[in-house]
Coordinates of C-alpha atoms in Angstrom, one line a residue:
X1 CA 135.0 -15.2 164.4
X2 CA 136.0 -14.2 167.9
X3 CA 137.0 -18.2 168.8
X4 CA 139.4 -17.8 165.3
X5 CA 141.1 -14.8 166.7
X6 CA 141.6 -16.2 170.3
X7 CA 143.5 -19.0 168.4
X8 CA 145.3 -17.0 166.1
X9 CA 146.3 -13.8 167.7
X10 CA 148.0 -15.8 170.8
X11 CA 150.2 -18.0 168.2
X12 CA 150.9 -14.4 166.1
X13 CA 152.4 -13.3 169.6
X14 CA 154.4 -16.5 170.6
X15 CA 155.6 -16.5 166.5
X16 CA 156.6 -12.8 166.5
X17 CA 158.4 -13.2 169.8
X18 CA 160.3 -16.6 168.9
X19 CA 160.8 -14.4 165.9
X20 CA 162.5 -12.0 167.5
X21 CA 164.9 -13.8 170.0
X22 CA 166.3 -16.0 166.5
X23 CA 166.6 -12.7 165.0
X24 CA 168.6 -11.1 168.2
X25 CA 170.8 -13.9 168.5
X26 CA 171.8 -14.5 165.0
X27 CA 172.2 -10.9 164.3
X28 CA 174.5 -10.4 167.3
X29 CA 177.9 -12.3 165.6
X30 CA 176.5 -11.0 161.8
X31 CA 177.3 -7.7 163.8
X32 CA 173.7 -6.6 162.4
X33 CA 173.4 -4.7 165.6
X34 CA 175.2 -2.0 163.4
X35 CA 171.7 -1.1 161.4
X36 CA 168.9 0.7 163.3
X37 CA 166.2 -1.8 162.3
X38 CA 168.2 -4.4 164.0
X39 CA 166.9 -3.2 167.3
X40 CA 163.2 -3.8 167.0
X41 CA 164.0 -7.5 167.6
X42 CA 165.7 -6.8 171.1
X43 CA 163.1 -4.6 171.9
X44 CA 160.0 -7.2 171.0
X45 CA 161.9 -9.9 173.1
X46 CA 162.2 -7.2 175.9
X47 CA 158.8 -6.2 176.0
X48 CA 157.8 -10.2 176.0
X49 CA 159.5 -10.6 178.7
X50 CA 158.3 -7.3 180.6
X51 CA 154.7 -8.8 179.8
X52 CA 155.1 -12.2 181.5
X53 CA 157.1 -10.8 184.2
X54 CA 154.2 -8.2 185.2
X55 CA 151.5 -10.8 184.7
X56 CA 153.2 -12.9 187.5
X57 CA 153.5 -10.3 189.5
X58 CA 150.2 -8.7 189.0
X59 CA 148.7 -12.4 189.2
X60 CA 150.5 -13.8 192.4
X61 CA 148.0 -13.5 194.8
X62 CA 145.0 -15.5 192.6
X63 CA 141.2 -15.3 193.2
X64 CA 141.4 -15.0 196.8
X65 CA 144.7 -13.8 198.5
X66 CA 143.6 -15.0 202.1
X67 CA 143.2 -18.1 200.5
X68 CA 146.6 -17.9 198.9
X69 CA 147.9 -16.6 202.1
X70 CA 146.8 -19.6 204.4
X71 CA 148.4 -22.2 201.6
X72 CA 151.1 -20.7 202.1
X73 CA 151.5 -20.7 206.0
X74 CA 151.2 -17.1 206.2
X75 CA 148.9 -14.7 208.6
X76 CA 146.3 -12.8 206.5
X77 CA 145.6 -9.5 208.1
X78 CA 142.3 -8.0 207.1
X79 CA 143.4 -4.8 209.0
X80 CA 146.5 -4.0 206.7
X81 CA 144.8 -4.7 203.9
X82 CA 142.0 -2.4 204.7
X83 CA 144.6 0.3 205.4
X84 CA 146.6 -0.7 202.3
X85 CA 144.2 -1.0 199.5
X86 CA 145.0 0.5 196.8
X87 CA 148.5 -1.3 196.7
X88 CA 147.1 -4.3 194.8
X89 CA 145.9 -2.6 192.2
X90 CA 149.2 -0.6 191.5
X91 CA 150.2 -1.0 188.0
X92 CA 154.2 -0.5 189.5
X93 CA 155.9 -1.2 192.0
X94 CA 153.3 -4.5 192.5
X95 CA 152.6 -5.6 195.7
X96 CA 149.8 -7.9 197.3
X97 CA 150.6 -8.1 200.3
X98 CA 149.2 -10.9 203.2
X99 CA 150.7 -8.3 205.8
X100 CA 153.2 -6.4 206.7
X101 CA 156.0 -8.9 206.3
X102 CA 155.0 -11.0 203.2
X103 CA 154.2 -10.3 199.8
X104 CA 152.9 -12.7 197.5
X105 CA 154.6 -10.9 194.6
X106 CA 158.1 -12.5 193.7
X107 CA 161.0 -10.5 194.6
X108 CA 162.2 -10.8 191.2
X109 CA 159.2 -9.2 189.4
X110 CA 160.2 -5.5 190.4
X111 CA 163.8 -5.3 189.6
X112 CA 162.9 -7.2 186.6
X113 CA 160.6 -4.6 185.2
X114 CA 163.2 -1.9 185.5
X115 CA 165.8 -3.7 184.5
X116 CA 163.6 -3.8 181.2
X117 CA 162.6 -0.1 181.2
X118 CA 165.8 1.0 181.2
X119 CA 167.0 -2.1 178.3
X120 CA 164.3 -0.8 176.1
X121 CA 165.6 3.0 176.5
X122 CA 168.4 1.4 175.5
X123 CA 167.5 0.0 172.4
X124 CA 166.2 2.8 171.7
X125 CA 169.5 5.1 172.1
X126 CA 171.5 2.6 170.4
X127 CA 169.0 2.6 167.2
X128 CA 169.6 6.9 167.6
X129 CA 173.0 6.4 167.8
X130 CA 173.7 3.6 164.9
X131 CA 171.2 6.6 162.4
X132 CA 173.5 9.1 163.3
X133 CA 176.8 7.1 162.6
X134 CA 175.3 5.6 159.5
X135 CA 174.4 9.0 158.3
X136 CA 177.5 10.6 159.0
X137 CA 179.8 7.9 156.9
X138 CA 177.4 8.8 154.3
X139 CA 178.1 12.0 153.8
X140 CA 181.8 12.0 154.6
X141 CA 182.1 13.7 158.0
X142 CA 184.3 12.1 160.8

C-alpha cells in the first residue's frame, strides 16, 4: 500500500500543478482572473514553485557540507560553524554556510521565497477584492 501511494501521490502533485499553470495561463486572456476561484490556480503554481525553491536551498549543502565545500574549492571552517549552528537548520532566511564568505545556498533562493510570500498575499487580496466587486454589481451599488 505505502509503495502505491509513493507512486501516486508524487504524480497527483506534478498533475495538480501542470494543472494549475494551463489553468493560469488560459484563464489570463479569457479575463477569468475576474472570478474569485480563478485564483486558487496562481496560488497552487506559486506555492510549487516556493516548494522547489526552498528544497534547493534547504538541500545545497548535501550529506556532508565539508565535503561539498572542498568540491567546490572552498575553505571549510569548523570554527564558524561551531559558532554558527543553528543557521543550517533555519527554516528562512537559509543559509549553510562553508564560512564566513560562502554560502552554499543559491543567491536566488531567498529573494525568491519572498518574492512568493508576498505573490500569494496577493492572490489572496485580489480573490477579496474580485468577491467584493462581484457582490456589489449584484446588488446594484456603484
Amino acid at each position: 500500500m505505502s509503495a502505491l501511494v509513493a507512486i501516486v501521490l508524487p504524480l497527483l502533485v506534478l498533475g495538480l500543478f501542470a494543472l494549475s499553470v494551463w489553468k493560469t495561463v488560459r484563464g489570463v486572456p479569457g479575463r477569468r482572473w475576474r472570478r474569485p476561484g480563478w485564483w486558487v490556480f496562481p496560488a497552487v503554481v506559486l506555492v510549487g514553485v516556493g516548494c522547489v525553491t526552498w528544497f534547493v536551498g534547504a538541500f545545497a549543502g548535501g550529506l556532508d557540507v565539508g565535503e561539498e565545500c572542498a568540491r567546490r574549492g572552498v575553505r571549510y571552517d569548523d570554527d564558524y560553524r561551531a559558532e554558527h549552528w543553528r543557521e543550517p537548520s533555519q527554516w528562512f532566511p537559509l543559509h549553510n554556510r562553508c564560512n564566513a564568505d560562502y554560502d552554499l545556498v543559491p543567491a536566488f533562493v531567498n529573494p525568491t521565497l519572498v518574492v512568493v510570500a508576498v505573490l500569494l498575499v496577493g492572490c489572496v487580496v485580489a480573490a477579496v477584492v474580485v468577491t467584493v466587486a462581484g457582490r456589489r454589481e449584484r446588488v446594484g451599488r456603484p
